[in-house]
PDB file of C-alpha atoms in Angstrom:
ATOM      1  CA  MET A   1     -17.005  22.885  16.944  1.00 55.00           C
ATOM      2  CA  GLY A   2     -16.123  26.175  15.582  1.00 65.00           C
ATOM      3  CA  LEU A   3     -18.145  27.603  12.448  1.00 71.00           C
ATOM      4  CA  PHE A   4     -14.418  28.188  11.143  1.00 85.00           C
ATOM      5  CA  LYS A   5     -12.263  25.740  12.968  1.00 93.00           C
ATOM      6  CA  ARG A   6      -9.480  24.715  10.516  1.00 95.00           C
ATOM      7  CA  ASN A   7      -7.289  21.476  10.153  1.00 95.00           C
ATOM      8  CA  PRO A   8      -3.433  21.702   9.938  1.00 95.00           C
ATOM      9  CA  PHE A   9      -3.920  21.890   5.971  1.00 94.00           C
ATOM     10  CA  GLY A  10      -6.087  25.145   6.555  1.00 93.00           C
ATOM     11  CA  HIS A  11      -9.516  23.399   4.960  1.00 94.00           C
ATOM     12  CA  ILE A  12     -13.118  24.491   7.259  1.00 95.00           C
ATOM     13  CA  LEU A  13     -13.320  21.327   8.772  1.00 96.00           C
ATOM     14  CA  PHE A  14     -17.302  22.682   8.647  1.00 95.00           C
ATOM     15  CA  LEU A  15     -17.028  22.400   5.359  1.00 95.00           C
ATOM     16  CA  LYS A  16     -15.298  19.327   5.009  1.00 96.00           C
ATOM     17  CA  LYS A  17     -17.545  17.863   7.405  1.00 96.00           C
ATOM     18  CA  TRP A  18     -20.672  18.849   4.768  1.00 96.00           C
ATOM     19  CA  LEU A  19     -18.393  17.349   1.923  1.00 95.00           C
ATOM     20  CA  ILE A  20     -17.956  13.903   3.193  1.00 96.00           C
ATOM     21  CA  ARG A  21     -22.037  13.941   3.999  1.00 96.00           C
ATOM     22  CA  VAL A  22     -23.261  14.871   0.225  1.00 95.00           C
ATOM     23  CA  PHE A  23     -20.557  12.356  -0.778  1.00 94.00           C
ATOM     24  CA  GLY A  24     -20.982  10.135   1.281  1.00 96.00           C
ATOM     25  CA  ILE A  25     -25.348  10.206   0.657  1.00 96.00           C
ATOM     26  CA  LEU A  26     -24.531  10.558  -3.276  1.00 95.00           C
ATOM     27  CA  THR A  27     -22.172   7.136  -3.230  1.00 95.00           C
ATOM     28  CA  HIS A  28     -23.983   5.100  -0.577  1.00 96.00           C
ATOM     29  CA  ARG A  29     -26.098   3.063  -3.012  1.00 94.00           C
ATOM     30  CA  ARG A  30     -22.403   2.269  -5.432  1.00 94.00           C
ATOM     31  CA  TYR A  31     -21.225  -0.211  -2.689  1.00 95.00           C
ATOM     32  CA  ARG A  32     -25.039  -0.990  -1.055  1.00 93.00           C
ATOM     33  CA  GLY A  33     -27.658  -1.531  -3.879  1.00 92.00           C
ATOM     34  CA  PHE A  34     -26.286  -1.337  -7.333  1.00 92.00           C
ATOM     35  CA  ASN A  35     -22.941  -3.785  -5.693  1.00 92.00           C
ATOM     36  CA  GLU A  36     -22.303  -4.947  -2.780  1.00 92.00           C
ATOM     37  CA  LEU A  37     -19.469  -4.440  -0.910  1.00 96.00           C
ATOM     38  CA  GLN A  38     -18.522  -7.869   1.593  1.00 96.00           C
ATOM     39  CA  ILE A  39     -16.313  -5.902   4.327  1.00 97.00           C
ATOM     40  CA  ASP A  40     -14.305  -8.029   6.835  1.00 97.00           C
ATOM     41  CA  GLY A  41     -12.162  -6.483  10.066  1.00 97.00           C
ATOM     42  CA  SER A  42     -14.300  -3.541  10.881  1.00 96.00           C
ATOM     43  CA  GLU A  43     -14.007  -4.473  14.666  1.00 97.00           C
ATOM     44  CA  ILE A  44      -9.862  -4.037  13.792  1.00 97.00           C
ATOM     45  CA  ILE A  45     -10.929  -0.350  12.534  1.00 97.00           C
ATOM     46  CA  ARG A  46     -12.494   0.637  16.480  1.00 97.00           C
ATOM     47  CA  ALA A  47      -9.380  -0.541  18.376  1.00 97.00           C
ATOM     48  CA  LEU A  48      -6.894   1.759  16.560  1.00 98.00           C
ATOM     49  CA  PRO A  49      -6.034   5.246  18.096  1.00 98.00           C
ATOM     50  CA  ASP A  50      -6.715   8.279  16.715  1.00 97.00           C
ATOM     51  CA  ARG A  51      -3.793   9.372  15.429  1.00 97.00           C
ATOM     52  CA  ASN A  52      -0.715   8.204  13.485  1.00 98.00           C
ATOM     53  CA  VAL A  53      -2.119   5.414  12.033  1.00 98.00           C
ATOM     54  CA  LEU A  54      -1.237   4.790   8.055  1.00 98.00           C
ATOM     55  CA  PHE A  55      -3.030   2.264   5.518  1.00 98.00           C
ATOM     56  CA  ILE A  56      -1.593   0.531   3.071  1.00 98.00           C
ATOM     57  CA  SER A  57      -3.563  -1.036   0.417  1.00 97.00           C
ATOM     58  CA  ASN A  58      -3.390  -2.306  -3.164  1.00 96.00           C
ATOM     59  CA  HIS A  59      -5.196   0.267  -5.684  1.00 94.00           C
ATOM     60  CA  GLN A  60      -8.189  -0.183  -8.550  1.00 94.00           C
ATOM     61  CA  THR A  61      -9.423   2.760  -9.351  1.00 94.00           C
ATOM     62  CA  TYR A  62      -8.358   6.867  -8.535  1.00 91.00           C
ATOM     63  CA  PHE A  63     -11.225   7.596  -6.160  1.00 93.00           C
ATOM     64  CA  ALA A  64     -14.057   4.999  -5.673  1.00 95.00           C
ATOM     65  CA  ASP A  65     -11.471   2.932  -3.390  1.00 96.00           C
ATOM     66  CA  VAL A  66     -10.729   5.978  -1.078  1.00 95.00           C
ATOM     67  CA  VAL A  67     -14.542   6.747  -1.032  1.00 95.00           C
ATOM     68  CA  ALA A  68     -15.210   2.867   0.099  1.00 97.00           C
ATOM     69  CA  MET A  69     -12.987   3.538   2.566  1.00 97.00           C
ATOM     70  CA  PHE A  70     -14.024   6.695   3.870  1.00 97.00           C
ATOM     71  CA  HIS A  71     -17.719   4.662   4.072  1.00 98.00           C
ATOM     72  CA  VAL A  72     -16.121   1.342   5.868  1.00 98.00           C
ATOM     73  CA  PHE A  73     -13.950   3.770   8.571  1.00 98.00           C
ATOM     74  CA  ASN A  74     -17.019   5.720   9.362  1.00 98.00           C
ATOM     75  CA  ALA A  75     -19.445   2.772   9.382  1.00 98.00           C
ATOM     76  CA  GLY A  76     -17.344   0.449  11.631  1.00 97.00           C
ATOM     77  CA  LEU A  77     -16.392   3.231  13.953  1.00 97.00           C
ATOM     78  CA  LYS A  78     -20.190   3.996  14.773  1.00 96.00           C
ATOM     79  CA  GLY A  79     -20.656  -0.190  15.527  1.00 95.00           C
ATOM     80  CA  ARG A  80     -21.152  -1.426  12.368  1.00 95.00           C
ATOM     81  CA  GLU A  81     -20.490  -4.815  11.781  1.00 95.00           C
ATOM     82  CA  ASP A  82     -18.494  -5.633   9.030  1.00 97.00           C
ATOM     83  CA  ASN A  83     -21.266  -3.746   6.696  1.00 97.00           C
ATOM     84  CA  ILE A  84     -22.188  -0.081   5.910  1.00 97.00           C
ATOM     85  CA  LYS A  85     -26.305  -0.355   6.336  1.00 94.00           C
ATOM     86  CA  ASN A  86     -27.842   3.096   6.918  1.00 93.00           C
ATOM     87  CA  VAL A  87     -25.588   5.703   5.749  1.00 96.00           C
ATOM     88  CA  GLY A  88     -26.413   7.945   8.604  1.00 96.00           C
ATOM     89  CA  TYR A  89     -22.970   6.705  10.110  1.00 97.00           C
ATOM     90  CA  ILE A  90     -21.565   9.261   7.572  1.00 97.00           C
ATOM     91  CA  TRP A  91     -23.710  12.238   9.506  1.00 97.00           C
ATOM     92  CA  HIS A  92     -20.532  12.511  11.845  1.00 96.00           C
ATOM     93  CA  PRO A  93     -17.965  11.561  10.243  1.00 97.00           C
ATOM     94  CA  LYS A  94     -14.076  10.992  11.475  1.00 97.00           C
ATOM     95  CA  LEU A  95     -12.100  14.371  10.119  1.00 97.00           C
ATOM     96  CA  ASN A  96      -8.816  13.356  10.224  1.00 97.00           C
ATOM     97  CA  ILE A  97      -8.579  10.873   7.369  1.00 98.00           C
ATOM     98  CA  TYR A  98      -6.579  12.140   4.954  1.00 97.00           C
ATOM     99  CA  TYR A  99      -5.211  10.029   1.860  1.00 96.00           C
ATOM    100  CA  VAL A 100      -2.155   9.956  -0.832  1.00 94.00           C
ATOM    101  CA  ALA A 101      -3.114  10.866  -3.909  1.00 90.00           C
ATOM    102  CA  ALA A 102      -1.293  12.154  -6.807  1.00 86.00           C
ATOM    103  CA  LYS A 103      -1.184  16.248  -7.556  1.00 85.00           C
ATOM    104  CA  GLU A 104      -1.635  15.724 -11.395  1.00 80.00           C
ATOM    105  CA  THR A 105      -4.838  13.329 -10.853  1.00 80.00           C
ATOM    106  CA  MET A 106      -6.049  16.252  -8.322  1.00 81.00           C
ATOM    107  CA  LYS A 107      -6.203  18.462 -10.809  1.00 77.00           C
ATOM    108  CA  GLU A 108      -8.053  17.177 -13.493  1.00 73.00           C
ATOM    109  CA  GLY A 109     -11.716  18.833 -13.438  1.00 75.00           C
ATOM    110  CA  LEU A 110     -13.820  20.234 -10.273  1.00 79.00           C
ATOM    111  CA  LEU A 111     -14.851  16.851  -9.046  1.00 81.00           C
ATOM    112  CA  PRO A 112     -11.324  15.707  -8.066  1.00 83.00           C
ATOM    113  CA  ARG A 113     -10.389  19.468  -6.731  1.00 84.00           C
ATOM    114  CA  ILE A 114     -13.587  18.919  -4.595  1.00 85.00           C
ATOM    115  CA  LEU A 115     -12.467  15.973  -3.477  1.00 86.00           C
ATOM    116  CA  SER A 116      -9.507  16.772  -2.610  1.00 90.00           C
ATOM    117  CA  TYR A 117     -10.938  19.320  -0.073  1.00 92.00           C
ATOM    118  CA  ALA A 118     -12.114  16.175   1.798  1.00 92.00           C
ATOM    119  CA  GLY A 119      -8.658  15.334   2.456  1.00 94.00           C
ATOM    120  CA  ALA A 120      -6.151  14.373  -0.131  1.00 93.00           C
ATOM    121  CA  ILE A 121      -2.369  14.982   0.335  1.00 93.00           C
ATOM    122  CA  THR A 122      -1.455  16.120  -2.949  1.00 90.00           C
ATOM    123  CA  VAL A 123       2.296  14.481  -3.893  1.00 89.00           C
ATOM    124  CA  GLU A 124       4.355  14.828  -7.054  1.00 80.00           C
ATOM    125  CA  ARG A 125       4.793  11.668  -8.441  1.00 66.00           C
ATOM    126  CA  THR A 126       8.721  10.614  -8.829  1.00 56.00           C
ATOM    127  CA  TRP A 127       8.505   8.640 -11.812  1.00 46.00           C
ATOM    128  CA  ARG A 128       5.482   9.238 -13.535  1.00 55.00           C
ATOM    129  CA  ALA A 129       4.106  12.757 -14.883  1.00 50.00           C
ATOM    130  CA  LYS A 130       1.157  13.365 -17.706  1.00 52.00           C
ATOM    131  CA  GLY A 131       1.829   9.761 -19.046  1.00 53.00           C
ATOM    132  CA  GLN A 132       5.035   9.848 -19.559  1.00 52.00           C
ATOM    133  CA  ASP A 133       8.096   8.258 -17.242  1.00 53.00           C
ATOM    134  CA  VAL A 134      10.580  10.753 -15.755  1.00 48.00           C
ATOM    135  CA  GLN A 135      13.076  10.606 -12.935  1.00 52.00           C
ATOM    136  CA  ARG A 136      12.787  13.299 -10.046  1.00 50.00           C
ATOM    137  CA  GLU A 137      13.658  14.070  -6.829  1.00 59.00           C
ATOM    138  CA  VAL A 138      11.311  13.623  -3.886  1.00 59.00           C
ATOM    139  CA  ASN A 139       9.509  16.652  -3.386  1.00 68.00           C
ATOM    140  CA  PRO A 140      10.236  17.365   0.815  1.00 71.00           C
ATOM    141  CA  ASN A 141       6.660  19.406   0.908  1.00 78.00           C
ATOM    142  CA  ASP A 142       5.058  16.453   0.114  1.00 84.00           C
ATOM    143  CA  THR A 143       6.994  14.283   3.049  1.00 88.00           C
ATOM    144  CA  GLU A 144       6.280  17.068   5.256  1.00 92.00           C
ATOM    145  CA  ASN A 145       2.598  16.794   4.627  1.00 93.00           C
ATOM    146  CA  ILE A 146       2.783  13.699   5.064  1.00 95.00           C
ATOM    147  CA  LYS A 147       4.039  13.607   8.679  1.00 96.00           C
ATOM    148  CA  ILE A 148       1.349  16.579   9.637  1.00 97.00           C
ATOM    149  CA  ALA A 149      -1.205  14.117   8.610  1.00 97.00           C
ATOM    150  CA  LEU A 150      -0.246  11.240  10.616  1.00 98.00           C
ATOM    151  CA  GLU A 151       0.346  13.597  13.629  1.00 97.00           C
ATOM    152  CA  ASP A 152      -3.495  14.668  13.187  1.00 97.00           C
ATOM    153  CA  GLY A 153      -4.974  11.273  11.926  1.00 98.00           C
ATOM    154  CA  TRP A 154      -5.617   8.555   9.565  1.00 98.00           C
ATOM    155  CA  VAL A 155      -3.591   8.394   6.425  1.00 98.00           C
ATOM    156  CA  ILE A 156      -3.901   6.092   3.759  1.00 98.00           C
ATOM    157  CA  THR A 157      -1.789   5.191   0.758  1.00 96.00           C
ATOM    158  CA  PHE A 158      -1.270   3.268  -1.946  1.00 96.00           C
ATOM    159  CA  PRO A 159       1.997   2.042  -2.080  1.00 95.00           C
ATOM    160  CA  GLN A 160       2.230   0.952  -5.550  1.00 93.00           C
ATOM    161  CA  GLY A 161       1.389   4.264  -7.059  1.00 88.00           C
ATOM    162  CA  THR A 162      -1.057   3.183 -10.194  1.00 88.00           C
ATOM    163  CA  THR A 163      -4.201   0.832 -10.256  1.00 89.00           C
ATOM    164  CA  LYS A 164      -2.394  -1.694 -12.389  1.00 91.00           C
ATOM    165  CA  PRO A 165      -1.870  -4.997 -10.737  1.00 90.00           C
ATOM    166  CA  PHE A 166       1.665  -6.501  -8.934  1.00 90.00           C
ATOM    167  CA  LYS A 167       3.319  -3.372  -9.717  1.00 92.00           C
ATOM    168  CA  PRO A 168       6.362  -2.820  -7.576  1.00 92.00           C
ATOM    169  CA  ILE A 169       5.732  -1.372  -4.236  1.00 93.00           C
ATOM    170  CA  ARG A 170       7.393   2.573  -3.987  1.00 91.00           C
ATOM    171  CA  LYS A 171      10.447   2.766  -1.291  1.00 91.00           C
ATOM    172  CA  GLY A 172       8.955   5.450  -0.287  1.00 91.00           C
ATOM    173  CA  THR A 173       6.172   4.469   1.842  1.00 94.00           C
ATOM    174  CA  ALA A 174       8.834   2.258   3.783  1.00 95.00           C
ATOM    175  CA  HIS A 175      10.796   5.220   4.175  1.00 94.00           C
ATOM    176  CA  ILE A 176       8.088   7.279   5.816  1.00 94.00           C
ATOM    177  CA  ILE A 177       7.542   4.284   8.097  1.00 96.00           C
ATOM    178  CA  LYS A 178      10.627   3.918   8.912  1.00 96.00           C
ATOM    179  CA  GLN A 179      10.719   7.711  10.260  1.00 94.00           C
ATOM    180  CA  HIS A 180       7.328   8.400  11.394  1.00 96.00           C
ATOM    181  CA  LYS A 181       6.270   4.871  12.879  1.00 97.00           C
ATOM    182  CA  PRO A 182       2.745   4.584  12.463  1.00 98.00           C
ATOM    183  CA  LEU A 183       0.810   2.046  12.974  1.00 98.00           C
ATOM    184  CA  VAL A 184       0.393  -0.182   9.659  1.00 98.00           C
ATOM    185  CA  VAL A 185      -2.727  -1.526   8.623  1.00 98.00           C
ATOM    186  CA  PRO A 186      -3.072  -3.386   5.320  1.00 98.00           C
ATOM    187  CA  ILE A 187      -6.282  -3.507   3.477  1.00 98.00           C
ATOM    188  CA  VAL A 188      -7.004  -6.084   0.190  1.00 97.00           C
ATOM    189  CA  ILE A 189      -9.606  -4.899  -1.701  1.00 97.00           C
ATOM    190  CA  ASP A 190     -11.480  -6.157  -5.104  1.00 95.00           C
ATOM    191  CA  GLY A 191     -14.233  -5.959  -7.934  1.00 94.00           C
ATOM    192  CA  PHE A 192     -13.573  -2.121  -7.726  1.00 95.00           C
ATOM    193  CA  ARG A 193     -11.989  -2.530 -11.446  1.00 93.00           C
ATOM    194  CA  ARG A 194     -14.882  -4.569 -12.656  1.00 93.00           C
ATOM    195  CA  SER A 195     -17.407  -2.284 -10.986  1.00 94.00           C
ATOM    196  CA  PHE A 196     -16.455   0.937 -12.210  1.00 95.00           C
ATOM    197  CA  ASP A 197     -14.323   2.904 -14.835  1.00 93.00           C
ATOM    198  CA  LYS A 198     -10.826   3.627 -14.110  1.00 91.00           C
ATOM    199  CA  LYS A 199     -11.246   6.908 -12.190  1.00 89.00           C
ATOM    200  CA  GLY A 200     -13.277   4.874 -10.155  1.00 91.00           C
ATOM    201  CA  LEU A 201     -16.347   8.031 -11.055  1.00 88.00           C
ATOM    202  CA  ARG A 202     -18.354   5.998 -13.464  1.00 90.00           C
ATOM    203  CA  LEU A 203     -20.157   3.217 -12.339  1.00 91.00           C
ATOM    204  CA  LYS A 204     -19.616   0.716 -14.870  1.00 91.00           C
ATOM    205  CA  LYS A 205     -21.498  -2.692 -14.231  1.00 91.00           C
ATOM    206  CA  LYS A 206     -23.976  -3.489 -11.571  1.00 92.00           C
ATOM    207  CA  GLY A 207     -24.153  -6.584  -9.226  1.00 91.00           C
ATOM    208  CA  ILE A 208     -20.799  -7.047  -8.808  1.00 91.00           C
ATOM    209  CA  LEU A 209     -19.530  -8.296  -5.476  1.00 90.00           C
ATOM    210  CA  GLN A 210     -16.616  -6.098  -4.011  1.00 94.00           C
ATOM    211  CA  SER A 211     -14.825  -7.179  -1.087  1.00 96.00           C
ATOM    212  CA  PHE A 212     -12.568  -5.130   1.688  1.00 97.00           C
ATOM    213  CA  ILE A 213     -10.457  -7.082   3.394  1.00 97.00           C
ATOM    214  CA  ILE A 214      -9.002  -4.947   6.967  1.00 98.00           C
ATOM    215  CA  LYS A 215      -5.634  -6.850   8.302  1.00 98.00           C
ATOM    216  CA  GLU A 216      -4.428  -6.953  11.686  1.00 97.00           C
ATOM    217  CA  PRO A 217      -1.385  -4.061  11.947  1.00 98.00           C
ATOM    218  CA  LEU A 218       2.153  -5.375  10.823  1.00 98.00           C
ATOM    219  CA  ASP A 219       4.450  -6.085  13.437  1.00 97.00           C
ATOM    220  CA  ILE A 220       7.548  -4.021  12.259  1.00 97.00           C
ATOM    221  CA  ASP A 221      11.041  -3.326  13.877  1.00 97.00           C
ATOM    222  CA  TYR A 222      11.323   0.121  12.734  1.00 96.00           C
ATOM    223  CA  ASP A 223      14.721   0.661  14.203  1.00 95.00           C
ATOM    224  CA  ASN A 224      16.342  -2.781  12.489  1.00 96.00           C
ATOM    225  CA  GLU A 225      14.118  -3.962   9.597  1.00 97.00           C
ATOM    226  CA  THR A 226      15.363  -2.483   6.339  1.00 96.00           C
ATOM    227  CA  VAL A 227      13.315  -0.367   3.896  1.00 96.00           C
ATOM    228  CA  ASP A 228      14.052  -3.323   1.381  1.00 96.00           C
ATOM    229  CA  GLU A 229      12.483  -6.065   4.231  1.00 97.00           C
ATOM    230  CA  ILE A 230       9.504  -3.465   5.021  1.00 97.00           C
ATOM    231  CA  VAL A 231       8.636  -3.109   1.727  1.00 96.00           C
ATOM    232  CA  GLU A 232       8.688  -6.899   1.447  1.00 96.00           C
ATOM    233  CA  LYS A 233       6.433  -7.226   3.961  1.00 97.00           C
ATOM    234  CA  ILE A 234       4.193  -4.558   2.036  1.00 97.00           C
ATOM    235  CA  GLU A 235       4.145  -6.868  -0.661  1.00 96.00           C
ATOM    236  CA  TYR A 236       2.750 -10.033   1.024  1.00 95.00           C
ATOM    237  CA  ALA A 237       0.686  -7.622   3.601  1.00 96.00           C
ATOM    238  CA  ILE A 238      -1.958  -6.140   0.467  1.00 97.00           C
ATOM    239  CA  GLU A 239      -1.363  -9.279  -1.742  1.00 93.00           C
ATOM    240  CA  GLN A 240       0.622  -7.921  -4.443  1.00 93.00           C
ATOM    241  CA  HIS A 241       3.784 -10.100  -3.934  1.00 88.00           C
ATOM    242  CA  PRO A 242       4.875 -11.525  -7.082  1.00 88.00           C
ATOM    243  CA  SER A 243       4.557 -15.195  -5.721  1.00 85.00           C
ATOM    244  CA  PHE A 244       0.721 -14.764  -4.884  1.00 83.00           C
ATOM    245  CA  LEU A 245       0.821 -14.730  -9.627  1.00 78.00           C
ATOM    246  CA  LYS A 246       1.355 -18.406  -8.808  1.00 67.00           C
ATOM    247  CA  VAL A 247      -1.896 -18.936  -7.133  1.00 56.00           C
ATOM    248  CA  ILE A 248      -3.797 -16.931  -9.360  1.00 53.00           C
ATOM    249  CA  PRO A 249      -5.864 -18.974 -12.301  1.00 53.00           C
ATOM    250  CA  THR A 250      -4.418 -18.536 -15.965  1.00 47.00           C
ATOM    251  CA  GLU A 251      -8.053 -18.088 -16.877  1.00 50.00           C
ATOM    252  CA  VAL A 252      -8.702 -14.866 -14.171  1.00 54.00           C
ATOM    253  CA  MET A 253      -5.228 -13.482 -15.048  1.00 51.00           C
ATOM    254  CA  GLU A 254      -6.534 -13.924 -18.997  1.00 53.00           C
ATOM    255  CA  ALA A 255     -10.220 -12.054 -18.072  1.00 56.00           C
ATOM    256  CA  GLN A 256      -8.221  -9.369 -16.438  1.00 56.00           C
ATOM    257  CA  GLU A 257      -6.334  -8.585 -19.422  1.00 53.00           C
ATOM    258  CA  GLU A 258      -9.241  -8.655 -21.378  1.00 57.00           C
ATOM    259  CA  LEU A 259     -11.337  -6.133 -19.086  1.00 51.00           C
ATOM    260  CA  ASN A 260      -8.043  -4.114 -19.353  1.00 47.00           C
ATOM    261  CA  LYS A 261      -8.188  -3.874 -23.065  1.00 49.00           C
ATOM    262  CA  GLN A 262     -11.862  -2.988 -22.880  1.00 46.00           C
ATOM    263  CA  ARG A 263     -10.977  -0.167 -20.887  1.00 38.00           C
ATOM    264  CA  GLN A 264      -8.521   1.651 -23.141  1.00 39.00           C
ATOM    265  CA  TRP A 265     -11.199   2.042 -25.449  1.00 37.00           C
ATOM    266  CA  ASN A 266     -13.630   3.880 -23.074  1.00 38.00           C
ATOM    267  CA  TYR A 267     -11.396   6.404 -22.539  1.00 33.00           C
TER     268      TYR A 267
END
């Protein structure tokens, strides 16, 4: 790798590699030590092509979810079997991993700006801005950047666009899938909301078992399935379809609501 070789977004790969190395080492104990990350499906990661892969996941914190994915993906590619033992896997990270994030979130402070360099594709949310509901057109530059990222490697997106559970899937994700025809890999996570603060920067509680399930790629008929059909398929795949509420015990939902109330007093 040339010292000043850049990716399609102009980021210097040598610098990006060191950022991932440093943050990988600093955050490792958040998932193996203070808390334990239970992984299922590492073999799926190793079978994926190098480009045009879209990971879809439910969302629980702003940053801890993505950081965990960088750990799990790189560990899996280095042969770790459903674990992130021995952080040495991060020394030669996969550099063409990107994640979709709200532009305003990535501008809130120095640390998010640094994390943005590690692979963020920042987009303007069409329905929310500065805590207020808005309605605005999709920025064509945002969709173009997602296209560029898919052509270069793997892209992580959280199609609900929020950390609140069981919120609707944004149709923009389905449009991207129909247009660019990526291999779509669902991920279901849990435990992050209990482990970290809402931003995922501060460790809130130790001894939490975090789960990280990688599912087989979705079978999608890109040409014939409608946007609504793909949206529904995503809802089931990341276990955020309203029907899942029927199988969640009431006491679990009440406990979750209590946690949400406690978090409101922390920020």
